[in-house]
XYZ file of C-alpha atoms in Angstrom:
637
model
C -62.331 -36.879 60.849
C -62.759 -33.204 61.722
C -64.372 -34.153 65.036
C -61.453 -36.457 65.831
C -58.952 -33.663 65.156
C -60.542 -31.664 67.973
C -61.452 -34.439 70.411
C -58.312 -36.622 70.313
C -56.179 -34.074 72.254
C -59.021 -33.738 74.806
C -59.196 -37.528 75.219
C -55.407 -37.624 75.610
C -55.577 -34.945 78.296
C -58.308 -36.782 80.236
C -56.466 -40.109 80.102
C -53.121 -38.656 81.169
C -54.566 -36.221 83.716
C -57.012 -38.513 85.529
C -55.510 -41.939 84.959
C -51.796 -41.160 84.597
C -50.866 -42.537 87.996
C -52.610 -45.830 87.143
C -51.223 -46.347 83.628
C -47.726 -45.014 84.414
C -45.483 -42.246 83.087
C -44.399 -44.002 79.895
C -47.919 -44.952 78.842
C -49.105 -41.400 79.512
C -46.369 -40.032 77.257
C -47.067 -42.549 74.508
C -50.864 -42.113 74.543
C -50.808 -38.303 74.509
C -48.107 -38.129 71.833
C -49.860 -40.747 69.688
C -53.319 -39.172 69.841
C -52.042 -35.654 69.106
C -49.924 -37.063 66.255
C -53.023 -38.729 64.776
C -54.800 -35.372 65.059
C -51.885 -33.798 63.152
C -52.107 -36.471 60.440
C -55.843 -35.856 60.003
C -55.144 -32.106 59.828
C -52.754 -32.719 56.930
C -55.502 -34.651 55.118
C -58.003 -31.819 55.680
C -55.454 -29.219 54.544
C -54.776 -31.218 51.380
C -58.519 -31.475 50.739
C -58.886 -27.706 51.147
C -56.069 -27.045 48.652
C -56.999 -29.611 46.011
C -60.798 -29.898 46.284
C -61.530 -26.459 47.797
C -63.193 -28.241 50.696
C -65.199 -26.020 53.031
C -67.648 -27.139 55.689
C -69.289 -25.991 58.918
C -70.015 -29.062 61.041
C -72.536 -28.307 63.803
C -71.916 -30.663 66.730
C -74.602 -29.333 69.087
C -76.655 -26.299 70.001
C -74.802 -24.634 72.824
C -76.835 -21.524 73.753
C -80.381 -20.740 72.636
C -81.794 -17.752 74.497
C -83.932 -15.146 72.788
C -82.123 -13.936 69.686
C -78.835 -15.458 70.887
C -78.235 -18.740 69.091
C -74.768 -20.218 69.476
C -73.719 -23.586 68.101
C -70.776 -25.716 69.097
C -69.317 -26.292 65.666
C -66.216 -27.080 63.623
C -65.798 -24.542 60.860
C -63.368 -25.725 58.187
C -62.142 -23.210 55.640
C -58.752 -22.146 54.299
C -57.898 -20.049 57.345
C -58.804 -22.666 59.942
C -57.106 -25.411 57.856
C -53.809 -23.487 57.996
C -54.154 -23.050 61.751
C -54.960 -26.760 62.193
C -51.707 -27.674 60.456
C -49.683 -25.205 62.524
C -51.201 -26.112 65.893
C -51.347 -29.898 65.602
C -47.995 -30.435 63.859
C -45.996 -28.311 66.277
C -47.926 -29.685 69.244
C -47.284 -33.289 68.190
C -43.550 -32.631 67.869
C -43.496 -30.837 71.249
C -45.221 -33.848 72.849
C -42.612 -36.213 71.422
C -39.753 -33.875 72.379
C -41.092 -33.662 75.932
C -40.621 -37.410 76.416
C -36.866 -36.794 76.399
C -36.755 -33.311 77.912
C -38.989 -34.119 80.897
C -37.521 -37.572 81.495
C -36.311 -36.681 85.009
C -39.473 -34.845 86.076
C -41.646 -36.658 88.654
C -44.914 -35.240 87.264
C -44.810 -36.270 83.608
C -48.496 -37.332 83.265
C -49.675 -33.959 84.557
C -47.371 -32.133 82.145
C -48.514 -34.157 79.137
C -52.140 -33.641 80.170
C -51.633 -29.874 80.253
C -50.000 -29.905 76.797
C -52.878 -31.892 75.290
C -55.529 -29.733 76.966
C -53.784 -26.631 75.650
C -53.853 -28.099 72.141
C -57.569 -28.863 72.457
C -58.375 -25.306 73.584
C -56.440 -23.814 70.668
C -58.185 -26.106 68.182
C -61.575 -25.055 69.569
C -60.509 -21.435 69.096
C -59.453 -21.736 65.444
C -62.424 -23.882 64.325
C -65.180 -21.735 65.843
C -67.855 -20.130 63.694
C -68.920 -17.617 66.347
C -67.342 -15.275 68.861
C -68.571 -17.167 71.956
C -66.876 -20.426 71.018
C -63.833 -18.389 70.027
C -63.859 -16.795 73.485
C -64.148 -20.211 75.131
C -60.994 -21.396 73.355
C -59.374 -18.019 73.992
C -59.852 -18.349 77.740
C -58.955 -22.033 77.580
C -55.478 -21.364 76.212
C -55.081 -18.596 78.790
C -55.916 -21.009 81.607
C -53.630 -23.732 80.234
C -50.808 -21.223 79.835
C -51.200 -20.464 83.558
C -50.892 -24.185 84.336
C -47.888 -24.670 82.059
C -45.912 -21.547 82.955
C -46.343 -22.343 86.634
C -45.827 -26.082 86.143
C -42.818 -26.066 88.483
C -44.972 -24.531 91.204
C -42.319 -24.949 93.885
C -40.297 -22.219 92.137
C -41.382 -18.793 93.338
C -40.392 -17.204 90.014
C -42.571 -19.682 88.101
C -45.601 -18.882 90.255
C -45.105 -15.153 89.819
C -44.655 -15.514 86.046
C -47.846 -17.582 85.766
C -49.852 -15.026 87.752
C -48.380 -12.178 85.699
C -49.296 -13.874 82.400
C -52.807 -14.554 83.677
C -53.417 -11.001 84.908
C -51.964 -9.185 81.890
C -54.061 -11.354 79.600
C -57.149 -10.495 81.642
C -56.637 -6.837 80.703
C -56.730 -7.689 77.020
C -59.549 -10.201 77.485
C -61.702 -7.547 79.161
C -61.469 -5.435 76.005
C -62.194 -8.510 73.884
C -65.283 -9.342 75.963
C -66.558 -5.756 75.593
C -66.084 -6.102 71.839
C -68.206 -9.261 71.781
C -70.903 -7.566 73.900
C -70.921 -4.629 71.487
C -71.234 -6.952 68.488
C -74.268 -8.654 70.039
C -75.741 -5.270 71.017
C -75.471 -3.976 67.442
C -76.335 -7.108 65.458
C -78.246 -9.405 67.820
C -75.952 -12.280 66.891
C -72.384 -13.445 67.459
C -72.082 -15.769 64.452
C -69.325 -14.741 62.063
C -71.305 -14.961 58.829
C -74.266 -12.969 60.145
C -72.065 -10.286 61.715
C -69.868 -9.880 58.630
C -72.909 -9.493 56.370
C -74.265 -6.597 58.453
C -71.016 -4.634 58.879
C -71.495 -2.434 55.747
C -74.861 -1.311 57.156
C -73.411 0.361 60.265
C -70.331 2.087 58.863
C -71.951 5.499 59.456
C -73.336 4.753 62.913
C -71.707 6.466 65.919
C -71.686 5.368 69.555
C -70.876 7.124 72.828
C -68.324 5.123 74.819
C -66.613 6.443 77.968
C -67.772 9.936 77.084
C -66.165 9.779 73.614
C -68.030 9.450 70.322
C -66.724 6.546 68.220
C -67.670 5.187 64.866
C -69.286 1.840 65.649
C -66.997 -0.195 63.368
C -63.918 1.584 64.745
C -64.985 0.797 68.300
C -65.611 -2.891 67.558
C -62.224 -3.198 65.858
C -60.429 -1.357 68.656
C -61.920 -3.513 71.429
C -61.190 -6.741 69.562
C -57.633 -5.568 68.916
C -57.097 -4.894 72.642
C -57.806 -8.579 73.183
C -55.381 -9.473 70.390
C -52.700 -7.232 71.933
C -52.874 -9.097 75.228
C -52.823 -12.587 73.787
C -50.131 -11.817 71.199
C -47.954 -9.751 73.554
C -47.939 -6.482 71.657
C -46.268 -3.446 73.190
C -48.010 -2.169 76.363
C -49.438 -5.651 77.029
C -46.250 -7.576 76.260
C -44.686 -7.805 79.725
C -45.913 -11.342 80.447
C -44.173 -12.998 77.497
C -40.480 -12.943 78.581
C -41.363 -14.023 82.133
C -43.328 -16.944 80.714
C -39.967 -18.587 80.005
C -40.064 -19.845 83.603
C -42.041 -22.826 82.356
C -40.322 -25.906 80.879
C -38.808 -25.293 77.422
C -41.417 -27.392 75.532
C -44.013 -24.988 76.951
C -42.145 -22.062 75.423
C -42.133 -23.756 72.034
C -45.835 -24.581 72.153
C -47.159 -21.312 73.585
C -44.806 -18.873 71.917
C -44.230 -20.429 68.517
C -47.448 -21.844 67.173
C -50.461 -21.502 69.418
C -51.445 -18.972 72.067
C -49.506 -15.942 70.860
C -50.725 -16.411 67.283
C -54.361 -16.300 68.432
C -54.363 -12.491 68.274
C -53.137 -12.476 64.672
C -55.714 -15.133 63.795
C -58.470 -13.008 65.368
C -57.620 -9.940 63.281
C -57.371 -11.981 60.077
C -60.618 -13.830 60.813
C -62.315 -10.463 61.366
C -60.911 -8.936 58.158
C -64.503 -8.250 56.950
C -64.791 -5.876 59.932
C -61.281 -4.401 59.920
C -61.393 -3.551 56.221
C -64.023 -0.911 57.046
C -61.879 0.758 59.711
C -58.893 2.557 58.234
C -58.354 4.292 61.567
C -57.854 1.059 63.548
C -55.776 -0.504 60.760
C -53.362 2.409 61.101
C -53.264 1.877 64.872
C -52.497 -1.814 64.335
C -49.693 -0.892 61.944
C -48.144 1.526 64.452
C -48.469 -0.936 67.359
C -47.057 -3.762 65.237
C -44.010 -1.900 63.974
C -43.370 -0.438 67.445
C -43.469 -3.922 68.964
C -41.157 -5.321 66.288
C -38.545 -2.635 66.942
C -38.935 -2.599 70.735
C -38.540 -6.358 71.167
C -35.589 -6.555 68.772
C -33.773 -3.751 70.591
C -34.251 -5.466 73.963
C -33.129 -8.853 72.607
C -29.770 -7.301 71.678
C -28.628 -7.159 75.314
C -30.399 -10.127 76.950
C -28.266 -13.008 78.213
C -30.895 -15.656 78.953
C -31.097 -17.868 75.854
C -34.858 -18.414 76.164
C -35.614 -14.739 76.776
C -33.688 -13.757 73.642
C -35.880 -16.099 71.609
C -38.979 -14.892 73.501
C -38.306 -11.282 72.544
C -37.696 -12.523 69.024
C -41.198 -14.019 69.070
C -42.604 -10.721 70.289
C -40.808 -8.930 67.449
C -42.023 -11.350 64.776
C -45.601 -10.992 66.022
C -45.144 -7.268 65.482
C -44.345 -8.017 61.841
C -47.523 -10.067 61.521
C -49.629 -7.297 62.989
C -48.313 -4.533 60.818
C -48.922 -6.842 57.851
C -52.593 -6.984 58.862
C -52.499 -3.221 59.452
C -51.535 -2.586 55.814
C -54.245 -4.969 54.660
C -51.968 -7.891 53.743
C -53.821 -10.456 55.849
C -52.686 -13.361 53.687
C -49.048 -12.311 54.107
C -49.510 -12.152 57.888
C -50.832 -15.724 57.812
C -47.914 -16.784 55.625
C -45.440 -15.434 58.162
C -47.420 -17.027 61.004
C -47.166 -20.348 59.144
C -43.413 -20.210 58.459
C -42.611 -18.635 61.831
C -44.201 -21.568 63.674
C -41.612 -23.964 62.264
C -38.403 -22.008 62.706
C -39.379 -20.519 66.067
C -40.384 -23.912 67.474
C -37.054 -25.176 66.132
C -35.175 -22.430 67.958
C -37.036 -22.943 71.240
C -36.609 -26.711 71.214
C -33.003 -26.268 70.083
C -32.391 -23.980 73.047
C -33.921 -26.700 75.221
C -31.386 -29.136 73.813
C -28.612 -26.685 74.751
C -30.034 -26.189 78.261
C -30.276 -29.970 78.586
C -26.594 -30.302 77.609
C -25.553 -27.621 80.125
C -27.660 -29.092 82.957
C -30.243 -26.281 83.074
C -27.816 -23.396 82.459
C -29.524 -20.653 80.428
C -27.009 -17.774 80.466
C -25.217 -17.615 77.102
C -22.218 -15.971 78.818
C -21.657 -19.284 80.609
C -21.515 -21.288 77.389
C -19.296 -21.224 74.289
C -16.993 -23.503 72.344
C -19.315 -26.518 72.196
C -20.202 -26.675 68.510
C -18.142 -29.848 68.103
C -19.677 -31.400 71.222
C -23.255 -30.681 70.056
C -22.970 -31.015 66.257
C -26.613 -31.864 65.540
C -28.066 -29.216 67.831
C -25.596 -26.686 66.416
C -26.518 -27.455 62.799
C -30.246 -27.305 63.513
C -29.917 -24.031 65.451
C -28.036 -22.560 62.480
C -30.931 -23.515 60.195
C -33.451 -21.935 62.580
C -31.360 -18.772 62.870
C -30.970 -18.427 59.092
C -34.723 -18.833 58.645
C -35.518 -16.316 61.390
C -33.166 -13.677 60.028
C -34.594 -13.991 56.533
C -31.511 -15.451 54.874
C -32.192 -15.811 51.123
C -34.325 -18.769 50.065
C -35.223 -19.993 53.549
C -38.774 -19.694 54.855
C -38.329 -16.436 56.743
C -36.903 -14.792 53.627
C -40.118 -15.346 51.680
C -42.574 -14.383 54.418
C -40.832 -11.547 56.279
C -39.603 -9.806 53.142
C -43.111 -10.058 51.696
C -44.465 -8.169 54.716
C -41.925 -5.371 54.221
C -42.688 -5.221 50.493
C -46.456 -5.002 50.958
C -46.009 -2.319 53.623
C -43.981 -0.320 51.095
C -46.600 -0.894 48.388
C -49.324 0.371 50.692
C -48.175 3.786 49.489
C -49.202 5.841 52.543
C -47.063 7.362 55.291
C -47.810 4.597 57.776
C -46.839 1.949 55.241
C -43.514 3.635 54.439
C -42.684 3.978 58.146
C -43.574 0.332 58.728
C -41.389 -0.780 55.818
C -38.432 1.286 57.057
C -38.715 0.058 60.618
C -39.231 -3.484 59.308
C -35.919 -3.336 57.413
C -34.025 -1.922 60.392
C -35.613 -4.474 62.717
C -34.584 -7.271 60.335
C -30.998 -6.060 60.721
C -31.298 -6.025 64.536
C -32.877 -9.494 64.413
C -29.880 -10.824 62.525
C -27.436 -9.240 65.001
C -29.003 -10.649 68.171
C -29.649 -14.045 66.540
C -26.020 -14.484 65.527
C -24.924 -13.127 68.916
C -26.794 -16.046 70.461
C -25.170 -18.560 68.090
C -21.623 -17.254 68.461
C -21.716 -16.845 72.253
C -23.346 -20.239 72.722
C -21.343 -22.420 70.361
C -18.131 -20.555 69.473
C -15.263 -18.852 71.270
C -13.935 -20.083 74.592
C -15.774 -22.437 76.906
C -16.899 -20.239 79.814
C -18.820 -22.507 82.176
C -17.061 -22.951 85.532
C -19.616 -25.336 87.006
C -19.702 -27.965 84.264
C -16.696 -29.413 82.469
C -16.885 -29.352 78.689
C -16.588 -33.151 78.602
C -19.795 -33.390 80.615
C -21.820 -31.664 77.891
C -23.505 -34.094 75.535
C -25.831 -34.265 72.566
C -29.534 -34.788 73.227
C -31.211 -38.187 72.695
C -32.942 -39.067 69.416
C -36.407 -38.494 70.879
C -35.427 -34.811 71.215
C -33.445 -34.518 67.967
C -36.006 -36.056 65.593
C -38.622 -33.298 66.236
C -35.857 -30.736 65.609
C -35.004 -32.344 62.272
C -38.654 -32.342 61.173
C -39.072 -28.696 62.194
C -35.907 -27.809 60.286
C -37.525 -29.161 57.102
C -40.372 -26.701 57.629
C -37.894 -23.904 58.360
C -36.105 -24.571 55.071
C -38.895 -25.473 52.643
C -42.187 -24.009 53.978
C -41.579 -20.587 52.439
C -40.620 -21.821 48.991
C -43.362 -24.460 48.773
C -46.272 -22.358 49.998
C -45.415 -18.829 48.844
C -47.511 -18.950 45.700
C -50.405 -20.632 47.474
C -50.515 -18.119 50.347
C -49.547 -14.815 48.765
C -49.612 -15.435 45.019
C -52.458 -13.633 43.302
C -53.942 -16.914 42.137
C -53.902 -18.066 45.742
C -56.017 -15.097 46.800
C -58.958 -16.357 44.776
C -58.342 -20.109 44.723
C -57.010 -20.832 48.189
C -58.213 -18.175 50.636
C -61.555 -17.599 48.877
C -64.074 -16.223 51.425
C -61.993 -16.818 54.556
C -60.157 -13.483 54.093
C -61.922 -10.345 52.904
C -60.237 -7.591 50.880
C -62.217 -4.382 50.453
C -59.369 -2.966 48.376
C -57.322 -5.391 46.261
C -53.647 -5.710 47.164
C -51.204 -3.938 44.906
C -49.797 -6.015 42.060
C -46.840 -3.667 41.570
C -43.247 -4.582 42.388
C -41.041 -2.445 44.641
C -37.839 -1.087 43.063
C -34.902 -3.494 42.827
C -32.813 -1.576 45.382
C -35.605 -1.978 47.921
C -35.904 -5.697 47.259
C -32.152 -6.164 47.688
C -31.742 -3.982 50.788
C -32.989 -6.404 53.456
C -31.143 -9.535 52.189
C -27.906 -7.544 51.882
C -28.196 -6.261 55.465
C -29.000 -9.766 56.706
C -25.946 -11.248 54.961
C -23.611 -8.442 56.089
C -24.727 -8.855 59.688
C -23.114 -12.317 59.875
C -19.463 -11.207 59.522
C -20.279 -8.105 61.595
C -21.639 -10.290 64.429
C -18.661 -12.618 64.156
C -16.313 -9.662 64.552
C -18.245 -8.215 67.487
C -18.769 -11.395 69.495
C -15.794 -13.576 68.540
C -12.896 -11.529 67.166
C -13.217 -8.356 69.223
C -15.262 -9.220 72.307
C -14.232 -6.059 74.131
C -15.831 -3.777 71.550
C -19.457 -4.523 72.603
C -18.468 -3.857 76.233
C -16.818 -0.584 75.236
C -19.898 0.450 73.259
C -22.089 -0.418 76.271
C -19.855 1.607 78.629
C -19.878 4.634 76.335
C -23.678 4.449 75.994
C -24.402 3.332 79.537
C -27.849 5.042 79.848
C -28.993 3.466 76.559
C -27.569 0.087 77.569
C -29.385 0.194 80.926
C -32.552 1.326 79.139
C -32.441 -1.735 76.890
C -31.263 -4.082 79.640
C -34.243 -3.029 81.765
C -36.628 -3.611 78.844
C -37.481 0.062 78.378
C -38.531 0.156 82.065
C -42.061 -1.050 81.295
C -42.134 -3.328 84.342
C -40.896 -0.540 86.620
C -43.422 1.896 85.129
C -46.329 -0.512 85.605
C -45.109 -1.214 89.128
C -45.365 2.498 89.963
C -48.618 3.137 88.083
C -50.620 0.013 88.839
C -49.022 -2.531 91.158
C -48.046 -0.358 94.139
C -51.225 1.803 94.143
C -53.366 -1.337 93.821
C -51.467 -2.958 96.676
C -51.862 0.118 98.892
C -55.565 0.358 98.066
C -55.992 -3.350 98.782
C -54.225 -3.068 102.136
C -56.447 -0.082 103.029
C -59.607 -2.028 102.147
C -58.342 -5.011 104.124
C -57.392 -3.112 107.270
C -60.291 -0.623 107.321
C -63.309 -2.297 105.719
C -62.438 -5.927 106.305
C -60.869 -5.843 109.775
C -62.546 -2.792 111.327
C -66.013 -2.764 109.761
C -66.872 -6.266 108.515
C -64.986 -8.216 111.172
C -65.437 -5.469 113.786
C -69.233 -5.415 113.534
C -69.510 -8.995 112.355
C -67.947 -12.136 113.829
C -65.290 -10.340 115.890
C -67.777 -7.805 117.256
C -70.361 -10.404 118.235
C -67.743 -12.634 119.820
C -66.371 -9.675 121.828
C -69.851 -8.824 123.144
C -70.469 -12.425 124.151
C -67.046 -12.533 125.790
C -67.792 -9.400 127.828
C -71.177 -10.797 128.948
C -69.554 -14.086 129.864
C -66.912 -12.277 131.952
C -69.635 -10.366 133.789
C -71.744 -13.490 134.218
C -68.727 -15.334 135.529
C -68.709 -13.033 138.557
C -72.008 -14.520 139.672
C -70.278 -17.887 140.038
C -68.701 -17.181 143.456
C -69.247 -20.628 145.045
C -71.028 -19.266 148.195
C -74.437 -20.848 148.917
C -75.867 -17.816 150.669
C -75.187 -15.650 147.556
C -76.964 -18.187 145.324
C -79.870 -18.295 147.812
C -80.038 -14.491 147.801
C -80.173 -14.389 144.003
C -82.871 -17.066 143.953
C -84.881 -15.048 146.504
C -84.613 -11.906 144.391
C -85.668 -13.841 141.335
C -88.616 -15.424 143.133
C -89.665 -11.984 144.437
C -89.478 -10.515 140.959
C -91.612 -13.372 139.593
C -94.297 -12.912 142.267
C -94.368 -9.172 141.650
C -94.814 -9.783 137.921
C -97.673 -12.231 138.493
C -99.469 -9.964 141.015
C -99.198 -6.875 138.828
C -100.443 -8.839 135.857
């Protein structure tokens, strides 16, 4: 069964990718959706077995690499952590496949799209079921490659091509750090298998290494390099710039990449490596700072964005920040809980936005919407559920997981933890504001679209609405049903067991009542505040923006990260590349190579051409000179 979970999406991808034009669009959609759905069903069975029977197994499929001390197996490692990821990846992927049947109905390349989705799912499953860093890296690069295919799926759009290249290149920066971390692990331990590496970590806690002229503690350096890889894949601040532009791909791509799979790989990596990170307080503090900075940064930018998908994309970036600062304060299980609940309500929001875009005939600017809540009643209701869950409204899934992160940050008891908790509360308030801004400007107020009449907007077909309904069930009930299992103190010993390592036990204290009540109160108060700002008094936000024009432009331009990187990296690299091209390539390589040789031959041929005059007496004279030279040579010899 475990083998089928991994291989069924690969089989689906091969069938749709190589034989799609023979079996037809509809059969491609049905086969890929069916096989991934079966994989999701098997994942549920495995997850149930892990919960009830404490099932744990490492299934070795084949020996992959055997060279010297390097022994790497191709395996399927099933434990509590990988079982959770199997549920998240396969369930969301199956629903995205089904949703895509309706959303991509007018696209001429449906088999290719479904093949990419299934291949992406396969790569992510390989990543989460690995028992060594090499197989993990294979899946890691696999999802990066598939994200390039999916973001640039509409390759005739220049913006889609640029976004795909940007995502690929930014991820290469993080992946370079990740690869160095794997090299360092093999250098220090002679192995890349998780169990063997984790056993030896306590033995090197006092060992120092010289790296780039700086002396590092060996464990700190490993953790830092691995985290650089996680930053790139999970779009943390400094390596986040690819995520909003990735919205150029079809909406189902956004839901799959940015809700449940690729962007959560970085969080999964840190949690999987908790036996290493627990020995590096220094890097854990860095992760906390990066995480809370990302959460605040992305939320602040989302406040002023007008593209519906980019608002949700920055929301994803912000929520990933929450997950990271949860790992930074040592609450790895809480980070996984938020990853689990977030997958459902964020996929719901992305696919719901796709339903809105579908209704507005590919319009994505929320300023060109409004007043359609009666025309799109099902989409509206489901988007409300997703928004309530995202903002942490009491008793929905986000309330249990996000508030738990803030509470454990507070209970950490150090300065970093208190800062993270404070920023987490403020960011939760910002999250609620921009989320309700999206709802009110999209569904309420006056209808603002001049290109499409309101009567032309319509509800999505059932094949798109059914996945939304199923995701809404997860958004409502996942937090309540799984809270005790994931973050209850019985769950720490019974469910997670050895898959997460805690050097120091998590605090069993309770924060003060005022602290517990603060976030829910702010979240609830933000609803009438948002209604007043974006429905009752629409001029007030414009007035605030005009008064604080520099701040507004700062947020609108995403803190100028793209402009900064353009000045620091893009333009100098382009100038250096042009110099190498014009000087080394054209003048030296081509000049002394093919161009130079061809020029010499051309000059000789021009000179030789002069001998071809057409006069017989000149030819006879040349022949006589040649014959004389030959006789002279023979006589002298």
